[in-house]
Amino acid sequence: MLQPPTSLERTIRKAQSGDEQAIASLYQGYAQKIYRYIAYRVPPEDAEDLTGEVFVKMVEGLPTYRITEVPFEAWLYRIAAARIADYYRRKKRRVEVELDEQTPEAEAQPEEQLLEQQEIEALREALQQLTPEQQSILILRFVERKSHEEVAAMLQRSVSAVKTIQHRALTHLAQALGTRKESRHYLRGSHD
Amino acid sequence: MIEHESDAGQLADRLDAALPPHQHTINDLNGDERVNAAARLAAAPPPELSPEAMARMQQRVLEAARQQRAQQRIIHFHMPLALRWAAVFLLVFLGMSATIPAAAGSLPGDVLYPVKRGYESVERLLAVSPDARAEVYLTQAGRRLDEAQGLLARNQFDVQLLHEAQTGIAEAAQNFAATSPDVQAQIEVRAAQLARSAADVAQAAAAAGLVAPDEIGDLLPAPTAAPTDAPLPTDMPAPTTSPTDLPTNTPPATQTAVPTVTPPSTASPTPDTVLPTAESGTVIAGSAVNVRKGPGTEFEIIAVLQPGTIVQIIGKSEAGDWEHIRLPDNRAGWISAALIGNDAAAAQPGNPNQVGGGRNNQNCDHPGNYCNAPGQEKNNIPGNNGSQPGQGGNPGNGPPENHPGGGNPSDKPPKDKDK
C-alpha cells in the first residue's frame, strides 16, 4: 500500500500540481490510518467527517507543502490532531463518560461485532482521559505499531521524551481501563 | 527524574519484546498492567472505514481539489519552475521593448506583423492547461477579427484571417471539453460572440464588394440570418491590443451590434451550436445522492454526489424522471430528476460544494448557452481579471486560514460540516 519514498515523492508532486489520480492515491493510501487515529479519539459518528476534513485540508495545503525528511504521513497526522483539537473546542469539551447501553437495533449485529465495538469504545473512553500527545503516542505505537524512533521522528520529539510520555500514558491508561470491568480478556495473543 | 527515565526505558524495552514494532504479534506480556493496556490497544480490531465511506469521502476530497484548481487556474502555470521563469523573462523582455506594443496594432502586410505573430506563438506555448489554451485561442481569434476589421477600414479584406479565427474558435472548443464548468460557460459565450463577429466582418466585406459572397459562405451562421446591411462602419477605430494586457473578450463589432449573451447560432432553429450543449443543475437532496449507470434504480451506482454539487445536464430519460448528467470528472451518468434543481444559486445558498458560475438559468431563451444574469458572474472573463482577491500575490495557496506546511494545520474553526 505504501510506496517507496521516491515514488511517494513523485505522487506528492503530482498531487501538488492538481493531478486527481495522485490525490486519490494519497487519499487511498492514508485514509484508513488517519481514520483509525481519529476513531480512537472521537465518537464514531464524527470520525468519518473529521477524516474527510483532514484530506480536504491536505488538498488545500498541498500546493505549499514542502517535502522534507519528516515523513509525509506526519503532516497528515498533524492535520488530524488539529482537526480533533478543533472538534473538541467546538464541542466545548463535553466528555460523556456515561456508557450508552446498546440500542435495540444493535441486536441485528453479530455478537462478535458488538464485542469488538464495546472494546473499542472502552479503549476510546480510557484514552480520552489522557492528554492529546499521550493519545497520539499510544495510537501510533500500539495501533500502528510504529517504533519509538519513528514516533519520535513524526512528532519531532526525542526518543527518550517519547519513552517518558509513553510510560506516563500507559500508567494512566492501565488505571483508566482497570476501573472498568468489562472486556477484560479481549486479547488475541498469548498471555499469562 | 533519572529514575523515572530509566523506568520509562525499561518499560520501552519490555514493550518492544511484548509488542514488537511493525508486527501484529503479541508476545509474553509479563503480567505488567501497563504492557497489558498497550496490548489491549494492539489487539483490538481497529476501526475501519467501509468501502462506501471510502468512496464517498474520496468524492468529497476530489471535489475540493477541483474547486481549488478552479480558483488557481488563472495564475498558476503547470510547468517546471525554471521554464516558468524563462517564460516570464521572455515576456518581460519582449514586453519592455517598444517593438511588441507597436506590433500589437499591426495588420497583415505591415512590417511588424510577423513580430506580433511570433509573440502569439509564445502565448500559446505558455498556455499549458486546457483552460489557458482555450483562453489563448479565443483571444487570438479575437485579434484576427480585429485585424480583419482594421483591413476593412483600409478597404482591404483577407478571408484567411476569418478562417484563422474560425480555427481558433474550433481549437478553443476542443480544449473546452476539458475545462471546468464555470469556465466552460464563459468560453461558450465568447466563442459564440466571436463567431458572430466573424460573420459580421464577412458580411461587411461582401457588402463593400471586397469579397465574393460564395467565398465567405462557410463563415455565415445561417443564410437567412444574414442581414443585408452590415453594421460595420468604416470609421472603426484600429484595434488597440497591447501585449501585456490581454485583449478584451468583446470585439468591437460585438459591442455595437450584439447583446452580450445572444450568440448568432441560436438564430437557427436547432440548437446545434459549434459547442456542446451545457446546461447545469445542482444536487438539491438533503443528503448524498447516487449517480447510476442508467435511468433507474436497478442500474449500478457509479458515483455519489454531495448536496450542492453542480453537474452538467446532457439529456433526459424518455419518461423525464431521470436526468442524464456529466460528472465533474467528465463521466456520464444518470440521476433522479427529483434530486436535481436547475437554479444552482437558489437551491443551496451558501453551499460549500458550489463551484460558482456556469449555472444555467432556465429562463434564458437559448438552450445550449449559458445566460449571464447581471452581476452573476463575477469572474466573467478569465484572462482579464485573473487577480482574484487574495490570489494574485499568493499563488498556490489554499484559503488564508490554512498553513499546514508550517506545522500548524489549522487552528481556525473550519467551515460547517456539510454532511
Coordinates of C-alpha atoms in Angstrom, one line a residue:
Chain A
M1 CA 0.0 0.0 0.0
L2 CA 2.7 2.5 0.9
Q3 CA 5.2 3.2 -1.8
P4 CA 8.9 3.5 -1.5
P5 CA 9.9 7.1 -0.9
T6 CA 10.8 8.1 -4.4
S7 CA 7.5 7.0 -5.8
L8 CA 5.7 8.6 -2.9
E9 CA 7.5 11.8 -3.6
R10 CA 6.5 11.7 -7.2
T11 CA 2.9 11.1 -6.2
I12 CA 3.1 14.1 -3.9
R13 CA 4.5 16.3 -6.6
K14 CA 1.8 15.2 -9.0
A15 CA -0.8 15.8 -6.4
Q16 CA 0.6 19.2 -5.8
S17 CA 0.0 20.1 -9.4
G18 CA -3.6 19.0 -9.1
D19 CA -3.4 15.5 -10.5
E20 CA -6.6 13.9 -9.4
Q21 CA -5.2 10.4 -9.7
A22 CA -2.3 11.3 -7.4
I23 CA -4.6 12.9 -4.9
A24 CA -6.8 9.9 -4.9
S25 CA -3.9 7.6 -4.4
L26 CA -2.6 9.6 -1.5
Y27 CA -6.1 9.6 0.0
Q28 CA -6.4 5.8 -0.5
G29 CA -3.0 5.2 1.0
Y30 CA -3.6 7.0 4.2
A31 CA -7.4 7.2 4.7
Q32 CA -7.7 4.1 6.9
K33 CA -4.7 5.1 9.0
I34 CA -6.0 8.6 9.7
Y35 CA -9.4 7.2 10.3
R36 CA -8.1 4.8 12.9
Y37 CA -6.2 7.6 14.6
I38 CA -9.3 9.7 14.7
A39 CA -11.7 7.0 15.6
Y40 CA -9.8 6.2 18.8
R41 CA -10.1 9.8 19.8
V42 CA -13.6 11.0 18.8
P43 CA -17.0 9.3 18.8
P44 CA -17.6 7.0 15.8
E45 CA -20.4 9.1 14.4
D46 CA -18.0 12.0 13.9
A47 CA -14.8 10.2 13.0
E48 CA -15.7 9.8 9.3
D49 CA -16.5 13.5 8.9
L50 CA -13.3 14.5 10.6
T51 CA -11.3 12.2 8.4
G52 CA -12.8 13.8 5.3
E53 CA -11.9 17.2 6.7
V54 CA -8.3 16.1 7.1
F55 CA -8.0 15.2 3.4
V56 CA -9.7 18.3 2.3
K57 CA -7.2 20.2 4.3
M58 CA -4.5 18.1 2.7
V59 CA -5.7 19.2 -0.7
E60 CA -5.8 22.8 0.3
G61 CA -2.3 22.6 1.8
L62 CA -0.6 20.5 -0.8
P63 CA 0.5 23.5 -3.0
T64 CA 2.5 24.9 -0.1
Y65 CA 3.6 21.5 1.3
R66 CA 7.4 21.0 1.2
I67 CA 8.9 17.6 1.1
T68 CA 11.3 17.2 3.9
E69 CA 12.8 14.4 5.8
V70 CA 9.8 14.5 8.1
P71 CA 7.5 11.7 6.7
F72 CA 4.5 12.9 4.7
E73 CA 2.2 11.0 7.0
A74 CA 3.4 13.0 9.9
W75 CA 1.9 16.0 8.2
L76 CA -1.4 14.2 7.8
Y77 CA -1.3 13.2 11.5
R78 CA -0.6 16.8 12.4
I79 CA -3.6 18.0 10.4
A80 CA -5.7 15.2 12.1
A81 CA -4.5 16.3 15.5
A82 CA -5.5 19.9 14.8
R83 CA -8.9 18.8 13.5
I84 CA -9.5 16.7 16.6
A85 CA -8.5 19.6 18.9
D86 CA -10.8 21.8 16.9
Y87 CA -13.6 19.3 17.2
Y88 CA -13.4 19.3 21.0
R89 CA -13.2 23.1 21.0
R90 CA -16.4 23.2 19.1
K91 CA -17.9 20.6 21.4
K92 CA -16.9 22.6 24.4
R93 CA -15.1 19.6 25.7
R94 CA -18.3 17.7 26.5
V95 CA -16.9 14.4 27.7
E96 CA -19.5 11.8 28.0
V97 CA -18.3 9.2 30.4
E98 CA -21.6 7.5 30.7
L99 CA -21.6 4.3 28.8
D100 CA -24.5 4.1 26.4
E101 CA -26.4 0.9 26.5
Q102 CA -26.7 -0.7 23.1
T103 CA -29.7 0.4 21.2
P104 CA -32.3 -2.2 20.2
E105 CA -31.3 -2.1 16.5
A106 CA -27.8 -3.1 17.6
E107 CA -29.2 -6.6 18.1
A108 CA -29.1 -7.1 14.4
Q109 CA -25.3 -7.1 14.6
P110 CA -23.4 -10.3 15.1
E111 CA -22.4 -10.7 18.7
E112 CA -18.7 -10.7 18.0
Q113 CA -19.0 -7.4 16.2
L114 CA -20.8 -6.0 19.3
L115 CA -18.0 -7.1 21.5
E116 CA -15.4 -5.5 19.2
Q117 CA -17.3 -2.3 19.3
Q118 CA -17.5 -2.4 23.0
E119 CA -13.8 -2.9 23.3
I120 CA -13.0 0.0 21.0
E121 CA -15.5 2.1 22.9
A122 CA -13.8 1.1 26.2
L123 CA -10.4 2.0 24.8
R124 CA -11.6 5.2 23.4
E125 CA -13.0 6.3 26.7
A126 CA -9.9 5.4 28.6
L127 CA -7.8 7.2 26.0
Q128 CA -10.0 10.3 26.4
Q129 CA -8.5 10.7 29.9
L130 CA -5.0 11.2 28.6
T131 CA -3.5 14.3 27.0
P132 CA -3.7 14.7 23.2
E133 CA 0.0 14.0 22.9
Q134 CA -0.2 10.9 25.1
Q135 CA -3.1 9.6 23.0
S136 CA -1.1 10.2 19.8
I137 CA 1.9 8.3 21.0
L138 CA -0.1 5.3 22.2
I139 CA -2.1 5.1 19.0
L140 CA 1.0 5.4 16.8
R141 CA 2.9 3.0 19.0
F142 CA 0.3 0.2 19.5
V143 CA -2.4 0.6 16.9
E144 CA 0.0 1.5 14.1
R145 CA 2.9 -0.5 15.7
K146 CA 5.5 2.1 15.0
S147 CA 8.8 2.1 16.7
H148 CA 9.9 4.6 19.4
E149 CA 12.2 6.1 16.8
E150 CA 9.6 6.5 14.2
V151 CA 7.1 8.1 16.6
A152 CA 9.8 10.5 17.8
A153 CA 10.6 11.5 14.2
M154 CA 6.9 12.0 13.4
L155 CA 6.2 14.1 16.5
Q156 CA 9.6 15.8 16.3
R157 CA 10.5 14.8 19.8
S158 CA 13.5 13.0 21.2
V159 CA 13.3 9.2 21.6
S160 CA 13.7 9.5 25.3
A161 CA 10.9 12.0 25.5
V162 CA 8.6 9.6 23.6
K163 CA 9.5 6.8 26.1
T164 CA 8.8 9.0 29.1
I165 CA 5.5 10.2 27.7
Q166 CA 4.6 6.6 26.8
H167 CA 5.4 5.4 30.3
R168 CA 3.1 8.0 31.9
A169 CA 0.4 7.4 29.3
L170 CA 0.3 3.7 29.8
T171 CA 0.2 4.1 33.5
H172 CA -2.9 6.3 33.1
L173 CA -4.4 4.1 30.5
A174 CA -4.0 1.0 32.7
Q175 CA -5.7 2.8 35.5
A176 CA -8.5 4.0 33.3
L177 CA -9.0 0.6 31.9
G178 CA -8.7 -1.0 35.3
T179 CA -11.6 1.0 36.7
R180 CA -13.8 -0.7 34.1
K181 CA -14.5 -4.3 34.5
E182 CA -15.9 -5.3 31.1
S183 CA -14.0 -6.6 28.1
R184 CA -11.1 -7.7 30.3
H185 CA -9.9 -10.5 28.2
Y186 CA -10.1 -9.5 24.7
L187 CA -6.6 -10.3 23.9
R188 CA -5.9 -12.4 20.9
G189 CA -2.3 -13.2 21.8
S190 CA -1.0 -15.5 24.4
H191 CA -0.5 -14.1 27.9
D192 CA -0.1 -15.3 31.4
Chain B
M1 CA 13.9 12.2 37.2
I2 CA 16.7 9.9 36.2
E3 CA 15.0 7.1 37.9
H4 CA 11.8 7.9 36.0
E5 CA 13.7 7.9 32.8
S6 CA 15.2 4.5 33.4
D7 CA 11.7 3.3 34.3
A8 CA 10.5 4.6 31.0
G9 CA 13.4 2.9 29.3
Q10 CA 12.8 -0.4 30.9
L11 CA 9.1 -0.3 30.1
A12 CA 10.0 0.6 26.5
D13 CA 12.2 -2.5 26.3
R14 CA 9.5 -4.7 27.7
L15 CA 7.0 -3.3 25.3
D16 CA 9.4 -3.9 22.4
A17 CA 9.6 -7.5 23.5
A18 CA 5.9 -8.0 24.0
L19 CA 4.7 -5.9 21.1
P20 CA 7.5 -5.7 18.5
P21 CA 7.1 -2.8 16.1
H22 CA 5.9 -3.4 12.6
Q23 CA 4.4 -6.8 13.5
H24 CA 1.0 -7.9 14.5
T25 CA 2.2 -10.4 17.1
I26 CA 1.6 -10.1 20.8
N27 CA 4.2 -12.0 22.8
D28 CA 4.5 -12.7 26.5
L29 CA 3.1 -9.8 28.5
N30 CA 4.9 -10.5 31.8
G31 CA 1.8 -9.5 33.8
D32 CA 2.7 -5.8 33.7
E33 CA -0.6 -4.0 33.7
R34 CA 0.9 -1.2 31.5
V35 CA 2.1 -3.7 28.9
N36 CA -1.3 -5.2 29.2
A37 CA -3.0 -2.0 28.5
A38 CA -0.8 -1.5 25.5
A39 CA -1.6 -5.0 24.3
R40 CA -5.3 -4.3 24.5
L41 CA -4.8 -1.4 22.2
A42 CA -2.8 -3.6 19.9
A43 CA -5.2 -6.5 20.0
A44 CA -8.5 -4.6 19.5
P45 CA -9.8 -4.8 15.9
P46 CA -9.0 -1.4 14.5
P47 CA -11.9 0.8 13.4
E48 CA -12.2 0.7 9.7
L49 CA -13.8 2.8 7.0
S50 CA -16.3 0.9 4.9
P51 CA -15.8 0.8 1.2
E52 CA -18.8 3.1 0.8
A53 CA -17.4 5.6 3.2
M54 CA -14.1 5.5 1.4
A55 CA -15.7 6.2 -1.9
R56 CA -18.0 8.9 -0.5
M57 CA -15.0 10.6 1.1
Q58 CA -12.8 10.3 -2.0
Q59 CA -15.6 12.1 -3.9
R60 CA -15.5 14.9 -1.4
V61 CA -11.7 15.2 -1.5
L62 CA -11.5 15.3 -5.3
E63 CA -14.3 17.8 -5.4
A64 CA -12.2 20.0 -3.1
A65 CA -9.3 19.6 -5.4
R66 CA -11.4 20.6 -8.4
Q67 CA -12.6 23.7 -6.6
Q68 CA -9.1 24.6 -5.6
R69 CA -7.9 24.2 -9.2
A70 CA -10.7 26.4 -10.5
Q71 CA -9.5 29.1 -8.1
Q72 CA -5.9 28.8 -9.1
R73 CA -6.2 28.1 -12.7
I74 CA -5.6 31.6 -14.0
I75 CA -2.5 32.4 -12.2
H76 CA -0.9 29.0 -11.9
F77 CA 1.1 27.7 -14.8
H78 CA 1.6 24.0 -14.6
M79 CA 5.2 23.9 -15.7
P80 CA 8.5 23.5 -14.1
L81 CA 9.8 26.4 -12.2
A82 CA 12.8 27.0 -14.5
L83 CA 10.6 27.1 -17.6
R84 CA 8.2 29.4 -15.9
W85 CA 11.0 31.8 -15.1
A86 CA 12.3 31.7 -18.6
A87 CA 8.8 32.4 -19.9
V88 CA 8.4 35.3 -17.5
F89 CA 11.8 36.8 -18.5
L90 CA 11.0 36.4 -22.2
L91 CA 7.7 38.1 -21.7
V92 CA 9.2 40.9 -19.7
F93 CA 11.9 41.4 -22.2
L94 CA 9.6 41.4 -25.1
G95 CA 7.0 43.5 -23.3
M96 CA 9.5 46.1 -22.2
S97 CA 10.9 46.6 -25.6
A98 CA 9.0 49.1 -27.7
T99 CA 8.6 46.6 -30.5
I100 CA 5.8 44.5 -29.2
P101 CA 3.3 47.3 -28.3
A102 CA 3.9 48.7 -31.7
A103 CA 3.5 45.3 -33.3
A104 CA 0.3 44.7 -31.4
G105 CA -1.6 47.1 -33.6
S106 CA 0.0 45.9 -36.8
L107 CA -2.0 44.4 -39.6
P108 CA -1.1 41.7 -42.2
G109 CA 1.3 43.2 -44.6
D110 CA 2.8 45.6 -42.0
V111 CA 6.5 45.3 -41.2
L112 CA 5.8 44.4 -37.6
Y113 CA 3.1 41.9 -38.2
P114 CA 5.4 38.9 -38.0
V115 CA 6.6 40.1 -34.6
K116 CA 3.0 40.1 -33.4
R117 CA 2.5 36.6 -34.7
G118 CA 5.8 35.4 -33.1
Y119 CA 4.6 36.8 -29.8
E120 CA 1.4 34.9 -30.1
S121 CA 3.2 31.6 -30.5
V122 CA 4.9 32.3 -27.2
E123 CA 1.5 32.9 -25.7
R124 CA 0.4 29.5 -27.0
L125 CA 3.5 27.9 -25.6
L126 CA 2.8 29.3 -22.2
A127 CA -0.8 28.1 -22.1
V128 CA -0.4 24.7 -20.7
S129 CA -3.7 23.9 -19.0
P130 CA -6.7 23.3 -21.2
D131 CA -8.4 26.4 -19.7
A132 CA -5.5 28.6 -20.6
R133 CA -5.2 27.2 -24.1
A134 CA -8.9 27.8 -24.7
E135 CA -8.4 31.3 -23.5
V136 CA -5.5 32.0 -25.7
Y137 CA -7.1 30.5 -28.8
L138 CA -10.2 32.7 -28.2
T139 CA -8.1 35.8 -27.6
Q140 CA -6.1 35.2 -30.7
A141 CA -9.2 34.5 -32.7
G142 CA -10.4 37.9 -31.5
R143 CA -7.3 39.5 -32.7
R144 CA -7.7 38.0 -36.2
L145 CA -11.1 39.6 -36.3
D146 CA -9.8 42.9 -35.1
E147 CA -7.2 42.7 -37.9
A148 CA -9.9 41.9 -40.5
Q149 CA -11.8 44.9 -39.3
G150 CA -8.7 47.0 -39.4
L151 CA -8.1 45.9 -43.0
L152 CA -11.7 46.8 -43.8
A153 CA -11.0 50.3 -42.6
R154 CA -8.3 50.4 -45.2
N155 CA -10.7 49.0 -47.7
Q156 CA -8.9 45.6 -47.8
F157 CA -10.0 42.2 -46.9
D158 CA -8.3 38.9 -46.2
V159 CA -10.6 35.9 -45.9
Q160 CA -7.7 34.0 -44.5
L161 CA -7.9 36.0 -41.2
L162 CA -11.5 34.9 -40.7
H163 CA -10.7 31.3 -41.4
E164 CA -7.9 31.5 -38.8
A165 CA -10.3 33.0 -36.4
Q166 CA -12.7 30.1 -37.1
T167 CA -9.9 27.6 -36.5
G168 CA -9.1 29.4 -33.2
I169 CA -12.7 29.1 -32.1
A170 CA -12.7 25.4 -33.0
E171 CA -9.4 24.9 -31.1
A172 CA -10.9 26.6 -28.1
A173 CA -13.9 24.3 -28.4
Q174 CA -11.6 21.3 -28.5
N175 CA -9.9 22.3 -25.3
F176 CA -13.2 23.3 -23.9
A177 CA -14.2 19.7 -23.3
A178 CA -11.5 19.5 -20.6
T179 CA -12.3 22.7 -18.8
S180 CA -14.2 23.2 -15.6
P181 CA -17.9 24.1 -15.7
D182 CA -17.6 27.8 -14.7
V183 CA -15.0 28.4 -17.4
Q184 CA -17.0 26.4 -19.9
A185 CA -19.9 28.9 -19.7
Q186 CA -17.6 31.9 -20.3
I187 CA -15.8 30.3 -23.2
E188 CA -19.0 29.2 -24.8
V189 CA -20.5 32.8 -24.7
R190 CA -17.3 34.3 -26.0
A191 CA -16.9 31.7 -28.8
A192 CA -20.4 32.5 -29.9
Q193 CA -19.7 36.2 -29.8
L194 CA -16.6 35.7 -31.9
A195 CA -18.4 33.6 -34.4
R196 CA -21.0 36.3 -34.7
S197 CA -18.3 38.9 -35.2
A198 CA -16.6 36.8 -37.9
A199 CA -19.9 36.7 -39.7
D200 CA -20.4 40.4 -39.4
V201 CA -17.0 41.2 -40.8
A202 CA -17.5 38.8 -43.6
Q203 CA -20.8 40.4 -44.5
A204 CA -19.3 43.9 -44.3
A205 CA -16.6 42.8 -46.7
A206 CA -19.1 41.3 -49.0
A207 CA -21.3 44.5 -48.8
A208 CA -18.2 46.6 -49.7
G209 CA -17.5 44.3 -52.6
L210 CA -14.2 43.2 -51.3
V211 CA -15.0 39.5 -51.4
A212 CA -17.4 37.3 -53.4
P213 CA -20.3 36.2 -51.3
D214 CA -19.6 32.5 -52.1
E215 CA -16.1 32.8 -50.6
I216 CA -17.5 33.6 -47.2
G217 CA -20.5 31.3 -47.2
D218 CA -19.0 29.0 -44.6
L219 CA -18.5 31.9 -42.2
L220 CA -22.1 32.8 -42.0
P221 CA -24.2 31.1 -39.4
A222 CA -27.4 30.6 -41.5
P223 CA -28.3 32.0 -44.9
T224 CA -31.5 33.6 -43.6
A225 CA -29.9 35.2 -40.6
A226 CA -27.6 37.3 -42.7
P227 CA -28.6 41.0 -42.5
T228 CA -28.1 42.8 -45.8
D229 CA -26.6 45.9 -44.4
A230 CA -23.7 45.2 -42.1
P231 CA -23.4 47.4 -39.1
L232 CA -19.7 47.8 -39.5
P233 CA -18.8 51.4 -40.1
T234 CA -15.5 52.2 -41.9
D235 CA -14.5 54.6 -39.2
M236 CA -14.0 51.7 -36.8
P237 CA -11.0 52.5 -34.5
A238 CA -7.9 50.5 -35.1
P239 CA -7.5 47.6 -32.7
T240 CA -5.7 48.7 -29.6
T241 CA -4.5 45.3 -28.4
S242 CA -1.4 45.5 -26.3
P243 CA 0.6 42.5 -25.4
T244 CA 0.8 42.9 -21.7
D245 CA -2.9 43.4 -21.3
L246 CA -4.7 40.6 -22.9
P247 CA -7.3 41.9 -25.3
T248 CA -10.8 42.2 -24.0
N249 CA -13.0 39.4 -25.0
T250 CA -15.6 41.5 -26.7
P251 CA -14.6 42.5 -30.1
P252 CA -15.8 46.0 -31.2
A253 CA -18.3 44.6 -33.6
T254 CA -20.0 42.7 -30.9
Q255 CA -20.2 45.7 -28.6
T256 CA -22.1 47.6 -31.1
A257 CA -24.1 45.0 -32.8
V258 CA -24.8 42.2 -30.4
P259 CA -26.2 41.9 -26.9
T260 CA -23.6 40.1 -24.9
V261 CA -25.4 36.8 -24.3
T262 CA -27.1 36.3 -27.6
P263 CA -24.9 34.4 -29.9
P264 CA -25.9 34.1 -33.6
S265 CA -26.0 30.4 -33.8
T266 CA -29.2 30.4 -31.7
A267 CA -30.9 32.2 -34.5
S268 CA -31.1 29.0 -36.4
P269 CA -34.0 26.8 -35.4
T270 CA -31.9 23.9 -34.0
P271 CA -29.6 24.5 -31.0
D272 CA -26.8 22.9 -32.9
T273 CA -24.0 25.2 -31.9
V274 CA -20.4 24.5 -32.5
L275 CA -20.0 23.8 -28.9
P276 CA -21.7 21.1 -26.8
T277 CA -24.9 21.9 -25.1
A278 CA -24.2 22.8 -21.5
E279 CA -27.0 23.1 -19.1
S280 CA -26.2 22.6 -15.4
G281 CA -28.1 21.5 -12.4
T282 CA -27.5 21.2 -8.7
V283 CA -28.0 18.3 -6.4
I284 CA -30.7 19.5 -4.1
A285 CA -31.3 16.4 -2.0
G286 CA -30.8 16.7 1.7
S287 CA -28.1 14.1 1.7
A288 CA -25.7 12.5 -0.8
V289 CA -27.4 11.1 -3.9
N290 CA -26.4 8.2 -6.2
V291 CA -25.4 8.6 -9.8
R292 CA -26.2 5.5 -11.8
K293 CA -25.2 3.8 -15.0
G294 CA -28.7 4.0 -16.4
P295 CA -32.0 5.7 -15.8
G296 CA -33.4 3.6 -13.0
T297 CA -32.6 2.4 -9.5
E298 CA -31.9 -1.0 -10.9
F299 CA -28.7 0.3 -12.5
E300 CA -25.3 0.2 -10.9
I301 CA -24.2 3.1 -8.8
I302 CA -21.1 4.7 -10.3
A303 CA -20.7 7.8 -8.1
V304 CA -22.2 9.6 -5.1
L305 CA -22.7 13.3 -5.2
Q306 CA -22.9 15.6 -2.2
P307 CA -25.8 18.1 -2.0
G308 CA -24.9 21.3 -3.8
T309 CA -22.7 19.7 -6.3
I310 CA -23.2 21.2 -9.7
V311 CA -23.4 18.9 -12.7
Q312 CA -23.8 19.3 -16.4
I313 CA -27.2 18.0 -17.7
I314 CA -26.8 16.4 -21.1
G315 CA -30.1 14.8 -21.5
K316 CA -33.2 13.3 -20.0
S317 CA -34.8 9.8 -19.9
E318 CA -37.9 9.2 -22.0
A319 CA -40.2 9.4 -19.1
G320 CA -38.4 12.6 -17.9
D321 CA -37.8 11.3 -14.4
W322 CA -34.1 10.8 -14.8
E323 CA -31.5 13.3 -15.9
H324 CA -28.5 12.3 -17.9
I325 CA -25.6 14.2 -16.4
R326 CA -21.9 14.7 -16.8
L327 CA -20.0 14.5 -13.7
P328 CA -17.3 17.0 -12.8
D329 CA -14.7 14.3 -13.8
N330 CA -16.3 14.1 -17.2
R331 CA -18.0 10.7 -16.8
A332 CA -21.6 10.5 -17.7
G333 CA -24.3 9.0 -15.5
W334 CA -28.0 9.2 -14.5
I335 CA -29.6 10.9 -11.6
S336 CA -33.2 11.0 -10.4
A337 CA -34.7 14.2 -11.8
A338 CA -36.3 14.9 -8.5
L339 CA -32.9 15.3 -6.9
I340 CA -31.6 17.9 -9.3
G341 CA -32.5 21.5 -9.3
N342 CA -31.9 23.9 -12.1
D343 CA -31.2 27.0 -10.3
A344 CA -28.0 26.4 -8.6
A345 CA -27.8 29.6 -6.6
A346 CA -31.2 29.3 -5.1
A347 CA -31.1 25.6 -4.4
Q348 CA -28.3 25.6 -1.9
P349 CA -27.4 29.0 -0.7
G350 CA -24.0 29.1 0.8
N351 CA -23.3 25.5 0.0
P352 CA -19.6 25.0 0.0
N353 CA -19.8 22.5 -2.8
Q354 CA -20.8 25.0 -5.3
V355 CA -18.2 25.7 -7.9
G356 CA -19.6 29.1 -8.8
G357 CA -20.6 30.3 -12.2
G358 CA -21.5 28.1 -15.0
R359 CA -25.0 27.7 -13.9
N360 CA -28.0 27.5 -16.0
N361 CA -30.9 29.8 -15.9
Q362 CA -33.9 28.2 -17.5
N363 CA -35.5 31.5 -18.3
C364 CA -32.9 32.1 -20.9
D365 CA -34.3 31.8 -24.4
H366 CA -31.5 29.9 -25.9
P367 CA -30.9 26.4 -24.8
G368 CA -27.4 25.4 -25.2
N369 CA -26.0 28.6 -24.0
Y370 CA -25.3 30.0 -20.6
C371 CA -27.0 33.2 -19.7
N372 CA -25.3 35.8 -17.6
A373 CA -27.6 37.4 -15.2
P374 CA -26.2 40.9 -14.4
G375 CA -23.7 40.6 -11.6
Q376 CA -24.0 36.9 -11.5
E377 CA -20.6 36.1 -12.9
K378 CA -18.0 38.0 -11.0
N379 CA -15.1 36.4 -12.8
N380 CA -16.7 36.6 -16.2
I381 CA -13.6 36.8 -18.2
P382 CA -10.8 34.6 -17.0
G383 CA -8.0 36.2 -18.9
N384 CA -8.8 39.7 -17.8
N385 CA -9.4 39.7 -14.2
G386 CA -7.1 37.0 -13.2
S387 CA -6.3 38.5 -9.9
Q388 CA -9.0 37.4 -7.6
P389 CA -8.7 38.9 -4.1
G390 CA -6.2 37.0 -2.1
Q391 CA -4.9 35.0 -5.1
G392 CA -2.7 37.3 -7.1
G393 CA 0.3 37.6 -4.8
N394 CA -0.2 34.3 -3.2
P395 CA -0.1 31.6 -5.9
G396 CA -0.7 28.1 -5.0
N397 CA -2.1 28.8 -1.6
G398 CA -5.3 27.5 -0.1
P399 CA -7.6 29.6 2.0
P400 CA -5.6 32.0 4.1
E401 CA -6.6 30.3 7.3
N402 CA -4.7 27.2 6.3
H403 CA -1.0 26.8 6.9
P404 CA -0.4 23.1 7.1
G405 CA 3.1 23.2 5.7
G406 CA 4.2 25.3 8.6
G407 CA 3.5 22.6 11.1
N408 CA 0.2 24.0 12.3
P409 CA -2.5 22.6 10.0
S410 CA -5.2 24.9 11.2
D411 CA -6.4 26.5 14.3
K412 CA -9.3 28.2 12.9
P413 CA -12.7 26.7 13.2
P414 CA -13.5 25.0 9.9
K415 CA -16.5 25.7 7.8
D416 CA -19.6 23.9 8.9
K417 CA -19.6 20.4 8.0
D418 CA -21.9 19.7 5.2
K419 CA -23.0 16.3 6.0

